[in-house]
Amino acid sequence: MADTLPVDSLSIAAVVAHVDEINGSDETGNGSVESPYQSPSKAIQAHGETVKILVWKAAAAEDPAGYSPISGAALKKAVKKAAEADKKAKKQADQAAEQAAKDKAAADDRERVLEAAKKIVLKEDPSLPPATKIKIRNGVENRGKRVKVSGWVHRLRVQGKSMAFIILRDGSGFLQCVLTDTLCQTYDALTLNLESTVTIYGVINELPAGKTAPDNHELTVDYWECIGKAPGGDDAISNKVTEASDPAVKYDLRHLVLREEKASGILKVRSQVMKAFRDHFDNRGFCEVTPPAMVQTSVEGGSTLFELNYYNEKAYLTQSSQLYLETCLPSLGDVYCLAESFRAEKSHTRRHLSEYTHCEAEMAFITFDDLLVQLEDMVCDVIDRVLAHKPSADIVYKLNPDFKKPERPFMRMDYTAAIKYLEDNNIKKEDGTFYKVGEDIPEAPERAMTDKINRPIFLCRFPAEIKAFYMKRCPENRDLTESVDVLMPGVGEIVGGSMRISDLEELMAAYKREGLDPSPYYWFTEQRKYGTSEHGGFGLGVERFIAWLLNLHTVRDACLYPRFTGRAFP
């Protein structure tokens, strides 16, 4: 309630409302000194035209609180504005009441329709030919036949009371299905939501010229069943995840995001990429092995190891399978694996994962040049194999329309030349200084250089002090290693490789230099004792390869359920 104050000895008491046009509020104010209105018109709306309005005028106040009576002109203006506001409010209230009545009538009508729909029971026509159960991918070869297809409602469009279109998805493809008359008037049809599961019967027919649908055909439905109904309203999938959803929400609801065309398309390409790697190595005579994921030695340094309790012994999740692959060379020849590796790197970049798929290979009796040729051959051959699979090629060019296959030979650039390139192109550290020989080149400048050159780069011969202990030194310069990073525009490094130390004494010296106890590595060390050989290999991050191929913003989109700092769920 506003304050009630005496006006003078001859007048009756009047409601007093305080107005502060700067600090008051028409939403939360009540007209008191402590909580004034913002506008005089609000005071009139709240208390009527007989209200006594006091306006905040600190510089010329007529009372100790800092308020003075409103002027006649301002009062007249406020009365007019209040009348307009009341009129507008009444109109809005009338419109709201009218809309509420319409909504109730529509709801009542909807309820009557649904009640009537419950009485409609579909039955499969026994005079029709038996339906052949197929996957959507087999639609073209089954045109003109009566088929049975099960899947999820990917899209739904209702056209009047007697026609509805369902785009069905079963993981193998998409199929447009047309429901007519009674088929789209049942209770299940009227309450169908996206992601419901259905089984649909009918005949697939090619579309006439001028019409479009997946695979250029549609299924004319003669019978269907709802197997599992998905929710609508707030729980509808379209309200749970959208293109604009926060990334954290999308990761929490990854199981729903996977149903989107882009996410599922990425995973389909990933499947083909994995197959292409295996086919490539099989064609080149490599043998696939499956190394252990739980280890008690490090490969890339102890700082990024995930430690675990292994029957009261200290063990780790593997950073790389390289050392185990090397032990297979004498018995299996050239070997490779496609397995998970784990790096406890607290890196919140778009190209880092804590768990990633590692394509690793080791080869015996090769030179450094042989290693580079093998890498070049692998990248190009895998791309050729993926693009030769039309469904995958369609997704690649849909997500990355400008993709161009890399041309051979890849650019060869020594590390020292890269340091000079960075300086010549004014690519500096964060502190404004240039990189010097002996310093590691971080991701940002490496990507800036690669993107500027805009072609695959073999970045070779890194200084020994910034590379792993097992890398072979260059015979022409013992300060450098026969090492290589494969850099791709848009994503940076996707492969790291090197020739491996083949001399026993040199390897023992490397252990000592790195402060490593050689005894846990005896099984690796003895490869140099029982018939050593020149050998080399590499590791490729499959998610980075896919991110480059599909022009993805982050490698997190290139795997099923990404694991990175702070994320091991769901």
Coordinates of C-alpha atoms in Angstrom, one line a residue, residues 175-503:
L175 CA 13.1 -43.7 -47.1
Q176 CA 10.2 -41.5 -47.9
C177 CA 6.9 -43.2 -47.0
V178 CA 3.4 -41.9 -47.9
L179 CA 0.4 -42.6 -45.7
T180 CA -3.1 -41.8 -47.0
D181 CA -6.7 -41.8 -45.8
T182 CA -7.3 -44.1 -42.8
L183 CA -3.6 -44.9 -42.4
C184 CA -3.0 -41.3 -41.2
Q185 CA -6.1 -41.0 -39.1
T186 CA -5.4 -43.5 -36.4
Y187 CA -4.6 -42.5 -32.8
D188 CA -0.9 -43.6 -33.4
A189 CA -0.8 -41.5 -36.6
L190 CA -2.2 -38.4 -34.9
T191 CA 0.1 -38.6 -31.9
L192 CA 3.2 -39.7 -33.8
N193 CA 6.4 -37.8 -32.9
L194 CA 9.9 -37.7 -34.3
E195 CA 12.2 -40.6 -33.3
S196 CA 9.2 -43.0 -32.8
T197 CA 9.9 -46.5 -34.1
V198 CA 7.6 -47.9 -36.7
T199 CA 7.3 -50.8 -39.1
I200 CA 5.9 -49.9 -42.5
Y201 CA 4.5 -52.1 -45.3
G202 CA 4.0 -51.2 -48.9
V203 CA 5.5 -50.9 -52.4
I204 CA 8.5 -48.8 -53.3
N205 CA 8.0 -46.9 -56.6
E206 CA 10.4 -44.7 -58.5
L207 CA 9.4 -41.0 -58.4
P208 CA 8.3 -39.3 -61.6
A209 CA 10.5 -36.5 -63.0
G210 CA 10.4 -33.3 -61.1
K211 CA 9.9 -34.9 -57.6
T212 CA 12.7 -35.6 -55.2
A213 CA 13.2 -38.0 -52.3
P214 CA 16.1 -40.1 -50.9
D215 CA 17.2 -42.6 -53.6
N216 CA 14.6 -41.0 -55.9
H217 CA 11.7 -43.3 -54.8
E218 CA 9.0 -43.5 -52.1
L219 CA 7.1 -46.3 -50.4
T220 CA 3.3 -46.2 -50.9
V221 CA 2.1 -47.5 -47.5
D222 CA -0.7 -50.1 -47.2
Y223 CA -0.2 -51.0 -43.5
W224 CA 1.9 -49.8 -40.6
E225 CA 2.5 -50.3 -36.9
C226 CA 3.9 -48.0 -34.2
I227 CA 6.5 -50.0 -32.2
G228 CA 7.7 -47.4 -29.8
K229 CA 6.4 -43.9 -29.4
A230 CA 8.8 -41.1 -28.7
P231 CA 7.7 -38.2 -26.4
G232 CA 6.5 -34.8 -27.6
G233 CA 6.3 -31.4 -25.9
D234 CA 9.3 -30.4 -23.8
D235 CA 10.8 -33.8 -24.1
A236 CA 10.6 -33.9 -27.9
I237 CA 14.0 -34.5 -29.4
S238 CA 13.8 -31.2 -31.3
N239 CA 13.5 -29.4 -27.9
K240 CA 16.3 -31.4 -26.2
V241 CA 19.1 -30.7 -28.7
T242 CA 19.3 -28.1 -31.4
E243 CA 22.1 -26.6 -33.6
A244 CA 22.4 -23.8 -31.1
S245 CA 22.7 -26.0 -28.0
D246 CA 25.7 -25.5 -25.7
P247 CA 28.5 -27.9 -26.5
A248 CA 28.3 -29.3 -22.9
V249 CA 24.6 -30.1 -23.4
K250 CA 25.4 -31.8 -26.7
Y251 CA 28.1 -34.0 -25.0
D252 CA 25.7 -34.9 -22.2
L253 CA 23.1 -35.8 -24.8
R254 CA 25.5 -37.3 -27.3
H255 CA 23.2 -40.4 -27.6
L256 CA 20.6 -38.1 -29.1
V257 CA 23.0 -36.0 -31.1
L258 CA 24.2 -39.2 -32.9
R259 CA 20.8 -39.4 -34.6
E260 CA 21.4 -36.2 -36.5
E261 CA 22.5 -36.5 -40.1
K262 CA 25.8 -34.8 -39.7
A263 CA 26.9 -36.8 -36.6
S264 CA 25.8 -40.1 -38.0
G265 CA 27.4 -39.2 -41.4
I266 CA 30.7 -38.6 -39.6
L267 CA 30.6 -42.0 -38.0
K268 CA 29.8 -43.7 -41.3
V269 CA 32.8 -42.1 -42.9
R270 CA 34.9 -43.0 -39.8
S271 CA 33.8 -46.7 -40.3
Q272 CA 34.9 -46.5 -44.0
V273 CA 38.2 -44.8 -43.0
M274 CA 39.0 -47.6 -40.5
K275 CA 38.2 -50.2 -43.2
A276 CA 40.4 -48.3 -45.7
F277 CA 43.4 -48.3 -43.4
R278 CA 43.0 -52.1 -42.8
D279 CA 42.5 -52.7 -46.6
H280 CA 45.6 -50.6 -47.3
F281 CA 47.8 -52.5 -44.9
D282 CA 46.5 -55.8 -46.0
N283 CA 47.2 -55.0 -49.6
R284 CA 50.7 -53.9 -48.7
G285 CA 51.4 -57.2 -46.8
F286 CA 51.3 -55.9 -43.3
C287 CA 50.0 -58.1 -40.4
E288 CA 47.5 -56.6 -37.9
V289 CA 48.3 -57.2 -34.2
T290 CA 46.4 -56.2 -31.0
P291 CA 48.8 -54.9 -28.4
P292 CA 47.8 -54.6 -24.7
A293 CA 46.2 -51.4 -23.4
M294 CA 47.5 -51.9 -19.8
V295 CA 51.2 -51.3 -19.5
Q296 CA 54.0 -50.7 -17.0
T297 CA 56.3 -48.6 -19.1
S298 CA 55.9 -45.2 -20.8
V299 CA 56.6 -44.4 -24.4
E300 CA 56.1 -40.6 -24.7
G301 CA 57.2 -39.6 -21.2
G302 CA 55.6 -40.1 -17.7
S303 CA 53.7 -36.7 -17.5
T304 CA 50.9 -37.9 -19.7
L305 CA 50.3 -41.4 -18.2
F306 CA 46.9 -42.4 -16.8
E307 CA 47.8 -44.5 -13.7
L308 CA 45.8 -47.4 -12.4
N309 CA 45.9 -50.0 -9.7
Y310 CA 46.6 -53.3 -11.4
Y311 CA 46.3 -56.0 -8.7
N312 CA 48.1 -53.8 -6.2
E313 CA 50.8 -53.0 -8.8
K314 CA 51.2 -49.7 -10.5
A315 CA 50.2 -49.8 -14.2
Y316 CA 49.2 -47.3 -16.9
L317 CA 46.9 -47.0 -19.9
T318 CA 49.1 -47.1 -23.0
Q319 CA 50.2 -44.0 -24.7
S320 CA 51.3 -45.9 -27.8
S321 CA 51.6 -49.5 -29.0
Q322 CA 54.9 -48.7 -30.8
L323 CA 57.3 -50.7 -28.5
Y324 CA 55.1 -53.8 -28.7
L325 CA 54.8 -53.5 -32.5
E326 CA 58.6 -53.4 -32.8
T327 CA 58.9 -56.8 -31.0
C328 CA 56.7 -58.3 -33.7
L329 CA 59.0 -57.4 -36.6
P330 CA 61.2 -60.5 -36.4
S331 CA 58.3 -62.9 -36.4
L332 CA 55.5 -61.2 -38.4
G333 CA 57.3 -58.8 -40.6
D334 CA 55.7 -55.4 -41.2
V335 CA 52.9 -54.9 -38.6
Y336 CA 50.2 -52.4 -37.7
C337 CA 47.4 -51.9 -35.2
L338 CA 44.3 -49.8 -34.9
A339 CA 43.8 -49.4 -31.2
E340 CA 43.0 -46.9 -28.5
S341 CA 45.8 -44.8 -26.9
F342 CA 45.5 -42.6 -23.9
R343 CA 47.3 -39.3 -23.1
A344 CA 46.7 -37.4 -19.8
E345 CA 47.2 -34.0 -21.5
K346 CA 45.2 -31.2 -19.9
S347 CA 44.8 -29.6 -23.3
H348 CA 41.5 -27.9 -24.1
T349 CA 42.3 -27.5 -27.8
R350 CA 40.1 -28.7 -30.6
R351 CA 42.6 -31.3 -31.7
H352 CA 43.3 -33.0 -28.4
L353 CA 41.6 -36.1 -26.9
S354 CA 42.4 -38.1 -23.8
E355 CA 41.4 -41.3 -25.6
Y356 CA 41.9 -41.6 -29.3
T357 CA 42.2 -44.2 -32.0
H358 CA 45.8 -44.7 -32.9
C359 CA 46.8 -46.2 -36.3
E360 CA 50.4 -47.4 -35.8
A361 CA 52.8 -49.3 -38.0
E362 CA 56.4 -50.6 -37.8
M363 CA 58.6 -51.7 -40.7
A364 CA 61.9 -53.5 -40.8
F365 CA 64.9 -53.1 -43.2
I366 CA 63.8 -49.6 -44.4
T367 CA 65.5 -46.2 -44.7
F368 CA 64.1 -42.8 -43.7
D369 CA 63.2 -42.1 -47.3
D370 CA 61.3 -45.5 -47.4
L371 CA 59.4 -44.3 -44.3
L372 CA 58.3 -41.1 -46.0
V373 CA 57.3 -42.9 -49.2
Q374 CA 55.2 -45.3 -47.1
L375 CA 53.5 -42.5 -45.3
E376 CA 52.7 -40.7 -48.5
D377 CA 51.4 -43.9 -50.1
M378 CA 49.2 -44.7 -47.1
V379 CA 47.5 -41.2 -46.9
C380 CA 46.8 -41.1 -50.6
D381 CA 45.7 -44.7 -50.9
V382 CA 43.3 -44.5 -47.9
I383 CA 41.7 -41.3 -49.3
D384 CA 41.3 -43.0 -52.7
R385 CA 39.6 -46.0 -51.0
V386 CA 37.2 -43.8 -49.0
L387 CA 36.2 -41.8 -52.0
A388 CA 35.7 -44.9 -54.1
H389 CA 32.9 -45.8 -51.7
K390 CA 30.1 -43.6 -53.1
P391 CA 28.0 -43.3 -49.9
S392 CA 31.2 -42.1 -48.0
A393 CA 32.2 -39.8 -50.9
D394 CA 28.8 -38.2 -50.8
I395 CA 29.1 -37.4 -47.1
V396 CA 32.7 -36.1 -47.6
Y397 CA 31.7 -33.7 -50.2
K398 CA 28.5 -32.7 -48.4
L399 CA 30.5 -31.8 -45.2
N400 CA 33.6 -30.6 -47.0
P401 CA 32.6 -29.4 -50.6
D402 CA 36.1 -28.0 -51.2
F403 CA 38.0 -31.1 -50.4
K404 CA 40.8 -31.9 -52.8
K405 CA 42.9 -35.1 -52.7
P406 CA 46.5 -34.4 -51.7
E407 CA 48.9 -34.5 -54.6
R408 CA 52.2 -36.4 -54.6
P409 CA 54.9 -35.7 -53.7
F410 CA 54.2 -34.1 -50.4
M411 CA 56.3 -31.1 -49.5
R412 CA 59.5 -32.0 -47.6
M413 CA 60.7 -29.4 -45.1
D414 CA 63.4 -29.7 -42.5
Y415 CA 62.7 -28.4 -38.9
T416 CA 65.5 -25.8 -39.4
A417 CA 63.8 -24.6 -42.6
A418 CA 60.5 -24.3 -40.7
I419 CA 62.1 -22.1 -38.0
K420 CA 63.4 -19.8 -40.8
Y421 CA 59.9 -19.9 -42.5
L422 CA 58.2 -18.7 -39.3
E423 CA 60.7 -15.8 -39.0
D424 CA 60.4 -14.9 -42.7
N425 CA 56.6 -14.9 -42.4
N426 CA 56.5 -13.0 -39.1
I427 CA 54.9 -15.8 -37.2
K428 CA 56.0 -15.2 -33.6
K429 CA 55.6 -16.5 -30.0
E430 CA 53.0 -15.0 -27.7
D431 CA 55.7 -12.8 -26.2
G432 CA 56.5 -11.3 -29.6
T433 CA 59.8 -13.1 -30.2
F434 CA 60.7 -15.5 -32.9
Y435 CA 61.2 -19.2 -32.5
K436 CA 64.8 -20.4 -32.3
V437 CA 66.5 -23.7 -33.3
G438 CA 66.1 -26.2 -30.4
E439 CA 62.7 -25.0 -29.4
D440 CA 59.5 -27.1 -30.0
I441 CA 57.1 -25.5 -32.5
P442 CA 53.7 -25.4 -30.8
E443 CA 50.3 -26.1 -32.5
A444 CA 49.3 -22.5 -33.4
P445 CA 52.4 -21.5 -35.4
E446 CA 52.6 -25.0 -36.9
R447 CA 49.0 -24.6 -38.1
A448 CA 49.6 -21.1 -39.3
M449 CA 52.5 -22.2 -41.4
T450 CA 50.7 -25.3 -42.8
D451 CA 47.5 -23.3 -43.6
K452 CA 49.6 -20.6 -45.4
I453 CA 51.5 -23.2 -47.5
N454 CA 48.2 -25.0 -48.0
R455 CA 49.5 -28.5 -48.9
P456 CA 50.6 -31.6 -47.0
I457 CA 54.0 -31.2 -45.4
F458 CA 56.6 -33.7 -44.2
L459 CA 58.3 -31.7 -41.4
C460 CA 61.5 -33.6 -40.9
R461 CA 64.7 -34.0 -38.8
F462 CA 63.9 -32.5 -35.4
P463 CA 66.5 -31.9 -32.7
A464 CA 67.1 -34.9 -30.5
E465 CA 66.5 -33.0 -27.3
I466 CA 62.8 -32.3 -28.2
K467 CA 62.0 -35.8 -29.4
A468 CA 61.5 -39.3 -27.8
F469 CA 64.4 -41.3 -26.5
Y470 CA 64.0 -44.1 -29.1
M471 CA 64.4 -42.0 -32.3
K472 CA 67.5 -42.7 -34.5
R473 CA 69.9 -39.8 -35.0
C474 CA 70.8 -38.5 -38.5
P475 CA 74.1 -39.9 -39.7
E476 CA 75.0 -36.5 -41.2
N477 CA 74.2 -34.5 -38.1
R478 CA 74.0 -36.3 -34.7
D479 CA 72.1 -33.4 -33.1
L480 CA 69.1 -34.2 -35.3
T481 CA 66.8 -37.2 -35.5
E482 CA 65.4 -39.1 -38.5
S483 CA 61.9 -38.0 -37.5
V484 CA 58.8 -36.7 -39.3
D485 CA 55.5 -35.0 -38.5
V486 CA 52.9 -35.0 -41.3
L487 CA 51.1 -31.7 -41.3
M488 CA 47.7 -31.1 -43.0
P489 CA 46.0 -27.8 -43.8
G490 CA 43.2 -27.0 -41.4
V491 CA 44.2 -29.5 -38.7
G492 CA 48.0 -29.5 -38.3
E493 CA 49.9 -32.6 -37.3
I494 CA 48.1 -36.0 -38.0
V495 CA 51.2 -38.3 -38.0
G496 CA 54.4 -38.6 -36.0
G497 CA 57.0 -41.0 -37.1
S498 CA 60.7 -41.8 -37.1
M499 CA 63.4 -44.3 -37.7
R500 CA 64.1 -46.2 -34.4
I501 CA 67.5 -46.7 -32.7
S502 CA 68.8 -50.0 -33.9
D503 CA 72.2 -50.1 -32.0

